[in-house]
Tab-separated table of C-alpha atoms in Angstrom:
chain	number	residue	atom	x	y	z
A	5	UNK	CA	13.030	-11.029	30.908
A	6	UNK	CA	11.076	-9.452	28.053
A	7	UNK	CA	8.120	-11.421	27.412
A	8	UNK	CA	8.491	-12.726	23.194
A	9	UNK	CA	5.586	-11.424	21.160
A	10	UNK	CA	3.838	-13.664	19.279
A	11	UNK	CA	1.883	-13.500	15.929
A	12	UNK	CA	0.102	-15.693	13.781
A	13	UNK	CA	-0.052	-14.455	10.319
A	14	UNK	CA	-2.358	-14.760	7.267
A	15	UNK	CA	-0.894	-14.624	4.103
A	16	UNK	CA	3.088	-15.704	2.878
A	17	UNK	CA	3.596	-13.897	0.136
A	18	UNK	CA	5.466	-10.350	-0.425
A	19	UNK	CA	3.812	-8.921	2.479
A	20	UNK	CA	3.171	-11.247	4.782
A	21	UNK	CA	6.485	-13.126	4.589
A	22	UNK	CA	9.570	-10.880	2.965
A	23	UNK	CA	7.921	-7.579	4.507
A	24	UNK	CA	6.892	-8.617	8.366
A	25	UNK	CA	7.759	-11.644	8.264
A	26	UNK	CA	11.805	-10.702	7.413
A	27	UNK	CA	11.340	-8.266	10.628
A	28	UNK	CA	10.114	-10.640	13.064
A	29	UNK	CA	13.200	-12.728	12.067
A	30	UNK	CA	15.706	-9.738	12.164
A	31	UNK	CA	13.871	-9.433	15.940
A	32	UNK	CA	13.813	-12.637	18.235
A	33	UNK	CA	13.556	-11.652	21.404
A	34	UNK	CA	10.489	-8.998	20.703
A	35	UNK	CA	8.459	-11.255	18.209
A	36	UNK	CA	8.184	-14.487	17.282
A	37	UNK	CA	5.631	-16.018	14.246
A	38	UNK	CA	3.992	-18.692	15.361
A	39	UNK	CA	1.212	-20.228	12.913
A	40	UNK	CA	0.765	-19.599	9.415
A	41	UNK	CA	-2.323	-19.743	6.927
A	42	UNK	CA	-1.027	-19.630	3.224
A	43	UNK	CA	-3.215	-21.496	0.124
A	44	UNK	CA	0.170	-21.439	-1.429
A	45	UNK	CA	1.782	-24.882	-0.782
A	46	UNK	CA	4.881	-23.291	-1.507
A	47	UNK	CA	5.140	-20.397	0.450
A	48	UNK	CA	3.342	-21.561	3.450
A	49	UNK	CA	6.387	-24.486	3.402
A	50	UNK	CA	8.827	-21.333	3.175
A	51	UNK	CA	7.736	-19.638	5.764
A	52	UNK	CA	7.158	-22.246	7.639
A	53	UNK	CA	11.006	-23.377	7.926
A	54	UNK	CA	11.964	-19.771	8.013
A	55	UNK	CA	9.535	-19.540	11.211
A	56	UNK	CA	10.192	-22.985	12.386
A	57	UNK	CA	6.184	-23.726	12.581
A	58	UNK	CA	4.860	-26.341	14.220
A	59	UNK	CA	3.114	-28.792	11.167
A	60	UNK	CA	-0.300	-28.748	13.258
A	61	UNK	CA	0.148	-24.923	13.120
A	62	UNK	CA	0.702	-24.333	9.401
A	63	UNK	CA	-2.723	-23.945	7.828
A	64	UNK	CA	-4.002	-23.325	3.810
A	65	UNK	CA	-6.539	-21.365	4.327
A	66	UNK	CA	-7.241	-18.569	7.339
A	67	UNK	CA	-10.688	-20.286	8.041
A	68	UNK	CA	-9.175	-22.928	9.291
A	69	UNK	CA	-6.505	-20.954	11.353
A	70	UNK	CA	-8.822	-18.744	13.222
A	71	UNK	CA	-11.498	-21.825	13.469
A	72	UNK	CA	-8.790	-22.709	16.174
A	73	UNK	CA	-8.751	-20.809	19.562
A	74	UNK	CA	-6.904	-17.590	19.825
A	75	UNK	CA	-3.198	-18.958	18.783
A	76	UNK	CA	-1.112	-15.500	19.414
A	77	UNK	CA	-1.086	-12.211	21.054
A	78	UNK	CA	-1.410	-10.866	17.595
A	79	UNK	CA	-1.930	-11.163	13.703
A	80	UNK	CA	-0.948	-9.666	10.795
A	81	UNK	CA	-3.313	-9.871	7.931
A	82	UNK	CA	-1.844	-9.545	4.916
A	83	UNK	CA	-4.255	-11.885	2.013
A	84	UNK	CA	-5.097	-10.029	-0.773
A	85	UNK	CA	-7.525	-7.324	-0.503
A	86	UNK	CA	-10.592	-9.247	-1.212
A	87	UNK	CA	-9.818	-11.055	1.996
A	88	UNK	CA	-10.103	-8.934	4.588
A	89	UNK	CA	-13.425	-8.681	5.342
A	90	UNK	CA	-14.097	-12.095	7.043
A	91	UNK	CA	-10.661	-13.045	8.458
A	92	UNK	CA	-10.502	-9.109	9.793
A	93	UNK	CA	-14.096	-9.031	11.570
A	94	UNK	CA	-13.134	-12.693	12.830
A	95	UNK	CA	-9.909	-11.702	14.734
A	96	UNK	CA	-11.152	-9.133	16.132
A	97	UNK	CA	-13.919	-11.153	17.905
A	98	UNK	CA	-11.150	-13.783	19.307
A	99	UNK	CA	-9.688	-10.475	20.638
A	100	UNK	CA	-6.286	-10.516	18.685
A	101	UNK	CA	-4.303	-7.592	18.640
A	102	UNK	CA	-4.214	-6.734	14.760
A	103	UNK	CA	-1.828	-5.350	12.231
A	104	UNK	CA	-4.010	-4.818	8.874
A	105	UNK	CA	-2.775	-4.303	5.231
A	106	UNK	CA	-4.089	-1.778	3.061
A	107	UNK	CA	-6.599	-1.116	2.027
A	108	UNK	CA	-8.711	-1.985	5.485
A	109	UNK	CA	-11.297	-3.370	2.124
A	110	UNK	CA	-11.848	-3.039	-1.205
A	111	UNK	CA	-15.446	-1.325	-1.222
A	112	UNK	CA	-17.084	0.872	1.088
A	113	UNK	CA	-19.349	-1.819	2.618
A	114	UNK	CA	-17.235	-4.172	3.930
A	115	UNK	CA	-14.587	-1.320	5.237
A	116	UNK	CA	-18.219	-0.157	7.232
A	117	UNK	CA	-18.997	-3.412	8.841
A	118	UNK	CA	-15.134	-3.431	9.549
A	119	UNK	CA	-15.691	-0.038	11.331
A	120	UNK	CA	-18.751	-1.018	13.068
A	121	UNK	CA	-16.967	-4.099	14.742
A	122	UNK	CA	-14.619	-2.674	15.270
A	123	UNK	CA	-15.890	0.525	17.819
A	124	UNK	CA	-18.322	-2.779	19.184
A	125	UNK	CA	-15.293	-4.506	20.082
A	126	UNK	CA	-13.028	-2.234	20.647
A	127	UNK	CA	-10.037	-4.002	19.314
A	128	UNK	CA	-6.692	-2.355	18.908
A	129	UNK	CA	-5.731	-2.292	14.869
A	130	UNK	CA	-2.956	-0.988	13.187
A	131	UNK	CA	-3.513	-0.405	9.634
A	132	UNK	CA	0.132	-0.562	6.677
A	133	UNK	CA	-0.032	3.364	6.602
A	134	UNK	CA	4.060	2.964	6.014
A	135	UNK	CA	4.488	6.511	4.652
A	136	UNK	CA	3.859	7.808	8.288
A	137	UNK	CA	6.547	5.879	9.530
A	138	UNK	CA	9.491	7.201	7.753
A	139	UNK	CA	11.576	9.695	8.600
A	140	UNK	CA	11.125	11.736	5.360
A	141	UNK	CA	7.559	12.678	6.337
A	142	UNK	CA	7.514	12.578	9.793
A	143	UNK	CA	10.765	15.828	9.537
A	144	UNK	CA	7.556	17.274	7.003
A	145	UNK	CA	5.329	17.071	9.900
A	146	UNK	CA	7.566	18.303	12.281
A	147	UNK	CA	8.423	21.668	9.536
A	148	UNK	CA	4.312	21.848	9.208
A	149	UNK	CA	3.899	22.473	13.329
A	150	UNK	CA	6.843	25.014	13.595
A	151	UNK	CA	4.630	26.733	11.441
A	152	UNK	CA	8.387	27.485	9.649
A	153	UNK	CA	6.281	28.240	5.833
A	154	UNK	CA	2.830	29.792	7.517
A	155	UNK	CA	-0.327	28.746	7.003
A	156	UNK	CA	-0.273	26.279	4.127
A	157	UNK	CA	-2.661	27.241	1.455
A	158	UNK	CA	-1.802	24.341	-1.538
A	159	UNK	CA	-0.122	21.397	-1.501
A	160	UNK	CA	0.814	18.933	-4.932
A	161	UNK	CA	1.823	15.459	-4.355
A	162	UNK	CA	2.980	13.607	-7.578
A	163	UNK	CA	2.872	9.445	-6.839
A	164	UNK	CA	5.304	8.095	-9.424
A	165	UNK	CA	4.990	3.964	-9.554
A	166	UNK	CA	7.312	3.772	-12.080
A	167	UNK	CA	6.667	2.249	-15.274
A	168	UNK	CA	7.871	-1.499	-14.243
A	169	UNK	CA	6.143	-1.157	-11.555
A	170	UNK	CA	3.299	-0.269	-12.885
A	171	UNK	CA	3.353	-3.198	-15.738
A	172	UNK	CA	4.177	-5.620	-12.477
A	173	UNK	CA	0.928	-4.930	-10.260
A	174	UNK	CA	-1.711	-3.236	-12.555
A	175	UNK	CA	-1.207	-4.683	-15.941
A	176	UNK	CA	0.249	-8.318	-14.919
A	177	UNK	CA	-0.498	-8.423	-11.357
A	178	UNK	CA	-3.147	-9.009	-8.525
A	179	UNK	CA	-3.994	-5.445	-8.841
A	180	UNK	CA	-4.864	-5.112	-12.119
A	181	UNK	CA	-8.692	-5.555	-12.085
A	182	UNK	CA	-10.877	-3.543	-10.160
A	183	UNK	CA	-13.426	-7.292	-10.336
A	184	UNK	CA	-10.809	-8.825	-8.394
A	185	UNK	CA	-8.924	-5.716	-6.374
A	186	UNK	CA	-9.212	-2.342	-4.662
A	187	UNK	CA	-9.249	0.249	-7.099
A	188	UNK	CA	-5.936	1.776	-7.879
A	189	UNK	CA	-6.764	5.339	-6.027
A	190	UNK	CA	-7.258	3.047	-2.886
A	191	UNK	CA	-4.759	-0.247	-3.186
A	192	UNK	CA	-1.949	1.703	-4.313
A	193	UNK	CA	-2.218	5.753	-3.631
A	194	UNK	CA	-4.376	5.518	-0.171
A	195	UNK	CA	-0.802	5.849	1.548
A	196	UNK	CA	-0.715	8.884	-0.040
A	197	UNK	CA	-4.313	10.104	0.765
A	198	UNK	CA	-3.403	9.239	4.741
A	199	UNK	CA	0.094	11.154	4.630
A	200	UNK	CA	-1.792	14.338	3.180
A	201	UNK	CA	-4.210	13.555	5.839
A	202	UNK	CA	-1.614	13.209	8.393
A	203	UNK	CA	0.151	16.394	7.348
A	204	UNK	CA	-2.540	18.630	7.270
A	205	UNK	CA	-4.491	17.990	10.022
A	206	UNK	CA	-7.726	18.495	8.365
A	207	UNK	CA	-10.596	17.041	7.152
A	208	UNK	CA	-11.490	16.945	3.231
A	209	UNK	CA	-14.150	18.518	2.247
A	210	UNK	CA	-15.403	18.391	-1.410
A	211	UNK	CA	-13.377	16.637	-4.118
A	212	UNK	CA	-13.456	15.884	-7.953
A	213	UNK	CA	-11.275	13.192	-9.936
A	214	UNK	CA	-10.463	12.230	-13.631
A	215	UNK	CA	-8.826	9.401	-14.155
A	216	UNK	CA	-8.262	7.416	-17.978
A	217	UNK	CA	-6.630	3.944	-19.413
A	218	UNK	CA	-4.674	5.514	-22.548
A	219	UNK	CA	-1.863	3.068	-22.861
A	220	UNK	CA	-2.693	-0.483	-21.672
A	221	UNK	CA	-5.190	-1.503	-24.097
A	222	UNK	CA	-5.173	-3.851	-26.580
A	223	UNK	CA	-5.589	-2.447	-29.917
A	224	UNK	CA	-2.647	-0.690	-29.267
A	225	UNK	CA	-0.070	-3.300	-29.141
A	226	UNK	CA	2.718	-3.079	-31.491
A	227	UNK	CA	3.120	-4.612	-34.306
A	228	UNK	CA	4.617	-8.078	-34.402
A	229	UNK	CA	4.447	-8.144	-30.817
A	230	UNK	CA	3.135	-11.547	-29.103
A	231	UNK	CA	0.768	-12.702	-26.636
A	232	UNK	CA	3.654	-13.561	-24.096
A	233	UNK	CA	7.229	-11.265	-23.951
A	234	UNK	CA	8.929	-14.895	-23.953
A	235	UNK	CA	8.090	-15.441	-27.797
A	236	UNK	CA	8.008	-11.545	-29.186
A	237	UNK	CA	10.410	-10.853	-31.793
A	238	UNK	CA	10.040	-6.878	-30.379
A	239	UNK	CA	10.665	-7.500	-26.679
A	240	UNK	CA	14.708	-6.292	-26.767
A	241	UNK	CA	13.082	-3.055	-27.886
A	242	UNK	CA	10.275	-2.946	-24.940
A	243	UNK	CA	10.974	-0.953	-21.417
A	244	UNK	CA	8.133	-3.496	-20.508
A	245	UNK	CA	9.156	-6.197	-21.418
A	246	UNK	CA	8.738	-9.299	-19.178
A	247	UNK	CA	12.144	-10.688	-20.060
A	248	UNK	CA	14.130	-7.222	-19.260
A	249	UNK	CA	12.284	-7.257	-15.733
A	250	UNK	CA	12.215	-10.483	-13.882
A	251	UNK	CA	15.244	-13.023	-16.265
A	252	UNK	CA	17.984	-10.489	-15.380
A	253	UNK	CA	19.807	-10.849	-11.927
A	254	UNK	CA	17.653	-8.956	-9.235
A	255	UNK	CA	15.626	-11.853	-7.809
A	256	UNK	CA	14.165	-9.448	-4.894
A	257	UNK	CA	11.272	-7.622	-5.363
A	258	UNK	CA	9.221	-7.904	-8.392
A	259	UNK	CA	11.211	-10.833	-9.116
A	260	UNK	CA	9.916	-12.646	-5.842
A	261	UNK	CA	6.386	-12.266	-6.782
A	262	UNK	CA	6.350	-14.434	-9.238
A	263	UNK	CA	7.239	-17.626	-8.484
A	264	UNK	CA	9.124	-18.693	-5.327
A	265	UNK	CA	11.210	-20.968	-7.101
A	266	UNK	CA	13.970	-18.243	-8.682
A	267	UNK	CA	15.837	-20.219	-10.766
A	268	UNK	CA	16.323	-18.937	-14.170
A	269	UNK	CA	14.126	-22.185	-15.213
A	270	UNK	CA	11.702	-20.947	-12.316
A	271	UNK	CA	11.188	-17.601	-13.363
A	272	UNK	CA	11.234	-18.419	-17.342
A	273	UNK	CA	8.555	-21.041	-16.165
A	274	UNK	CA	6.493	-18.525	-14.620
A	275	UNK	CA	6.978	-16.235	-17.818
A	276	UNK	CA	5.610	-18.815	-19.855
A	277	UNK	CA	2.593	-20.321	-17.687
A	278	UNK	CA	1.913	-17.314	-15.525
A	279	UNK	CA	-0.030	-13.797	-15.584
A	280	UNK	CA	3.630	-12.147	-15.100
A	281	UNK	CA	4.782	-13.183	-18.472
A	282	UNK	CA	1.930	-11.777	-20.817
A	283	UNK	CA	2.306	-8.447	-23.087
A	284	UNK	CA	1.164	-5.353	-21.248
A	285	UNK	CA	-1.209	-4.505	-23.909
A	286	UNK	CA	-2.641	-7.737	-23.799
A	287	UNK	CA	-3.475	-7.891	-20.023
A	288	UNK	CA	-7.109	-8.431	-18.492
A	289	UNK	CA	-6.285	-4.790	-17.087
A	290	UNK	CA	-8.823	-2.539	-16.555
A	291	UNK	CA	-6.938	0.195	-14.231
A	292	UNK	CA	-6.458	3.777	-15.024
A	293	UNK	CA	-2.392	4.416	-15.804
A	294	UNK	CA	-2.840	8.307	-14.174
A	295	UNK	CA	-5.498	9.650	-11.978
A	296	UNK	CA	-5.640	13.206	-10.312
A	297	UNK	CA	-7.906	13.815	-7.556
A	298	UNK	CA	-8.618	17.655	-6.227
A	299	UNK	CA	-9.309	18.265	-2.969
A	300	UNK	CA	-10.185	21.430	-0.703
A	301	UNK	CA	-9.894	21.066	2.842
A	302	UNK	CA	-11.747	21.968	5.936
A	303	UNK	CA	-9.763	25.121	6.484
A	304	UNK	CA	-9.644	26.068	2.639
A	305	UNK	CA	-6.090	24.363	1.739
A	306	UNK	CA	-6.361	23.484	-1.989
A	307	UNK	CA	-4.881	20.355	-2.505
A	308	UNK	CA	-3.799	18.247	-6.034
A	309	UNK	CA	-3.570	14.390	-5.631
A	310	UNK	CA	-1.993	12.780	-9.032
A	311	UNK	CA	-0.722	9.082	-9.949
A	312	UNK	CA	1.263	8.209	-12.892
A	313	UNK	CA	2.515	4.599	-14.651
A	314	UNK	CA	4.863	6.735	-16.503
A	315	UNK	CA	7.820	7.884	-14.713
A	316	UNK	CA	11.154	6.251	-14.752
A	317	UNK	CA	12.015	6.428	-10.725
A	318	UNK	CA	9.811	4.982	-8.057
A	319	UNK	CA	8.819	8.261	-5.889
A	320	UNK	CA	6.726	11.173	-3.954
A	321	UNK	CA	7.676	14.013	-4.526
A	322	UNK	CA	5.687	17.306	-3.169
A	323	UNK	CA	5.567	20.903	-3.323
A	324	UNK	CA	3.373	22.499	-0.395
A	325	UNK	CA	2.698	26.155	-0.387
A	326	UNK	CA	2.372	28.107	2.393
A	327	UNK	CA	2.260	32.199	3.244
A	328	UNK	CA	5.854	32.487	4.838
A	329	UNK	CA	7.463	30.055	2.289
A	330	UNK	CA	7.518	27.064	0.629
A	331	UNK	CA	8.663	23.134	0.571
A	332	UNK	CA	9.984	20.677	-2.072
A	333	UNK	CA	10.712	16.795	-1.212
A	334	UNK	CA	11.970	13.757	-3.145
A	335	UNK	CA	11.097	10.827	-1.185
A	336	UNK	CA	13.306	8.548	-3.062
A	337	UNK	CA	15.904	11.025	-2.520
A	338	UNK	CA	15.373	12.385	0.625
A	339	UNK	CA	15.718	15.729	-0.543
A	340	UNK	CA	13.743	18.387	1.672
A	341	UNK	CA	14.274	21.839	-0.106
A	342	UNK	CA	12.535	24.961	2.386
A	343	UNK	CA	12.418	28.428	0.948
A	344	UNK	CA	11.532	31.014	3.786
A	345	UNK	CA	10.590	34.084	1.557
A	346	UNK	CA	12.780	36.878	1.812
A	347	UNK	CA	15.297	35.254	4.829
A	348	UNK	CA	16.840	31.495	3.497
A	349	UNK	CA	17.347	28.263	1.773
A	350	UNK	CA	18.561	25.615	2.969
A	351	UNK	CA	18.049	22.047	1.672
A	352	UNK	CA	17.789	18.942	4.301
A	353	UNK	CA	18.704	15.752	3.600
A	354	UNK	CA	17.002	13.312	5.477
A	355	UNK	CA	18.504	9.549	6.363
A	356	UNK	CA	16.084	6.249	5.151
A	357	UNK	CA	16.476	3.817	8.080
A	358	UNK	CA	16.558	0.081	6.261
A	359	UNK	CA	14.067	-1.680	4.722
A	360	UNK	CA	11.088	-0.775	2.316
A	361	UNK	CA	8.874	1.965	2.003
A	362	UNK	CA	12.121	4.255	2.898
A	363	UNK	CA	12.266	2.320	6.711
A	364	UNK	CA	7.976	2.875	7.174
A	365	UNK	CA	7.799	-0.912	7.424
A	366	UNK	CA	10.353	-1.415	10.137
A	367	UNK	CA	8.635	1.569	11.953
A	368	UNK	CA	5.037	0.439	11.684
A	369	UNK	CA	6.427	-3.301	13.013
A	370	UNK	CA	7.821	-1.289	16.255
A	371	UNK	CA	4.753	0.567	16.819
A	372	UNK	CA	3.421	-3.094	16.046
A	373	UNK	CA	5.202	-4.886	18.481
A	374	UNK	CA	4.421	-2.279	21.141
A	375	UNK	CA	0.886	-2.377	20.713
A	376	UNK	CA	1.398	-6.827	21.490
A	377	UNK	CA	3.791	-5.723	24.590
A	378	UNK	CA	0.978	-3.350	26.257
A	379	UNK	CA	2.998	-0.308	25.867
A	380	UNK	CA	1.835	2.792	24.840
A	381	UNK	CA	2.096	3.738	21.291
A	382	UNK	CA	2.091	7.332	19.224
A	383	UNK	CA	-0.919	9.490	18.731
A	384	UNK	CA	-0.384	9.278	15.594
A	385	UNK	CA	-0.168	6.192	14.941
A	386	UNK	CA	-1.934	4.730	11.856
A	387	UNK	CA	-4.621	2.812	14.154
A	388	UNK	CA	-7.637	2.336	12.183
A	389	UNK	CA	-9.716	5.560	13.466
A	390	UNK	CA	-7.107	7.609	12.106
A	391	UNK	CA	-6.725	5.190	8.686
A	392	UNK	CA	-10.587	5.531	8.004
A	393	UNK	CA	-10.530	9.396	6.498
A	394	UNK	CA	-8.182	7.958	3.733
A	395	UNK	CA	-10.277	5.163	2.208
A	396	UNK	CA	-13.202	7.152	2.666
A	397	UNK	CA	-11.286	9.674	0.233
A	398	UNK	CA	-10.686	6.996	-2.511
A	399	UNK	CA	-14.041	5.504	-2.684
A	400	UNK	CA	-15.613	9.570	-2.717
A	401	UNK	CA	-13.085	9.634	-5.293
A	402	UNK	CA	-13.942	7.082	-7.236
A	403	UNK	CA	-17.164	8.152	-7.119
A	404	UNK	CA	-16.391	11.709	-8.445
A	405	UNK	CA	-14.729	9.856	-11.064
A	406	UNK	CA	-17.795	7.453	-12.627
A	407	UNK	CA	-20.174	10.009	-12.384
A	408	UNK	CA	-17.709	12.840	-13.084
A	409	UNK	CA	-19.317	15.516	-10.272
A	410	UNK	CA	-17.746	17.009	-7.065
A	411	UNK	CA	-18.437	15.483	-4.198
A	412	UNK	CA	-19.257	17.753	-0.723
A	413	UNK	CA	-17.167	15.479	1.153
A	414	UNK	CA	-19.175	16.439	4.665
A	415	UNK	CA	-22.526	15.287	3.361
A	416	UNK	CA	-21.125	12.557	1.780
A	417	UNK	CA	-19.972	10.883	4.849
A	418	UNK	CA	-23.079	11.826	6.718
A	419	UNK	CA	-24.952	9.830	4.160
A	420	UNK	CA	-22.320	6.774	3.563
A	421	UNK	CA	-21.479	5.947	7.886
């Protein structure tokens, strides 16, 4: 019979419960959650009820869970960014197989400490770089490996975060301030830096970056706007209105993040008392609303990556220019346009698998379950070793932005690691 693998889950929020927890419930013959650590009593109770977790294996902190002897085959670390270091170090010491939510760590010092322990303990860790597991980016990788557009010379990737997503996560939410969370180029866009590294199969040799926060600032708050949307007389005309985002019919993400009580009354109370009800011009955010990173790869391919808050849709669009043709793709639409110079133009429609991130969450969990069972996983999977490069690029980009200089990444790596 197929052995059911077991996992402990640290953090029962959007990722721990809604992404990974949902997968576990949908695959009862493969994997089961047997322990949970979550400081929010309501979230902990909800997760425990869904997964039928024994009372003695419900913990209010990751510290209490990891004080116990090894409780499961694997562990999912989906705590806040700044709370990754100690749990992952202790999990490696105890011999857990680990699924680690991205980013690996919010600062370079923690990243290096985790990486050293990873090498020392020969641990098995998958990082949640879910784009690698999507049909869309897998198809792009296939086209590039088939050399259909010749040598790649320039890549332009845009991450369109979406106006309400940015307001939710980076103005009102957990990632709004770099004093308490990783910088946005890491927290949000290590996905993109990873996928560029994977698609091209090269390392970045030098880079520069520029960014600014120009819109969501207190001095730009509109006249007659209130500090909370529920009291605001002009919110009906504001696209960032918390009423519009959270008090409609949708109770899935992002609404599910603001409270465990998803009744209208519960959501209204959350907007009245919590950070998600604040005016986007009167928050404590300091995250750039546009950032650009220019990179030169080891084979002299030039790459531009841009993230922007100001888009209608939440998607990624990419253009890849080669010596024999070009590829244009829209991730959300699942459309890839292939033009081979002097020959043919074609449109490839990509069918996304079920689940969030274009099926990437499901693909990641499939790999993690294989890892738990001791089965061979794909060589291109997002191991910690593979995922390191995207984080180094992100930290170097932040340094380049702050110092307004071009960084020689080859030398930078030697100096930092």
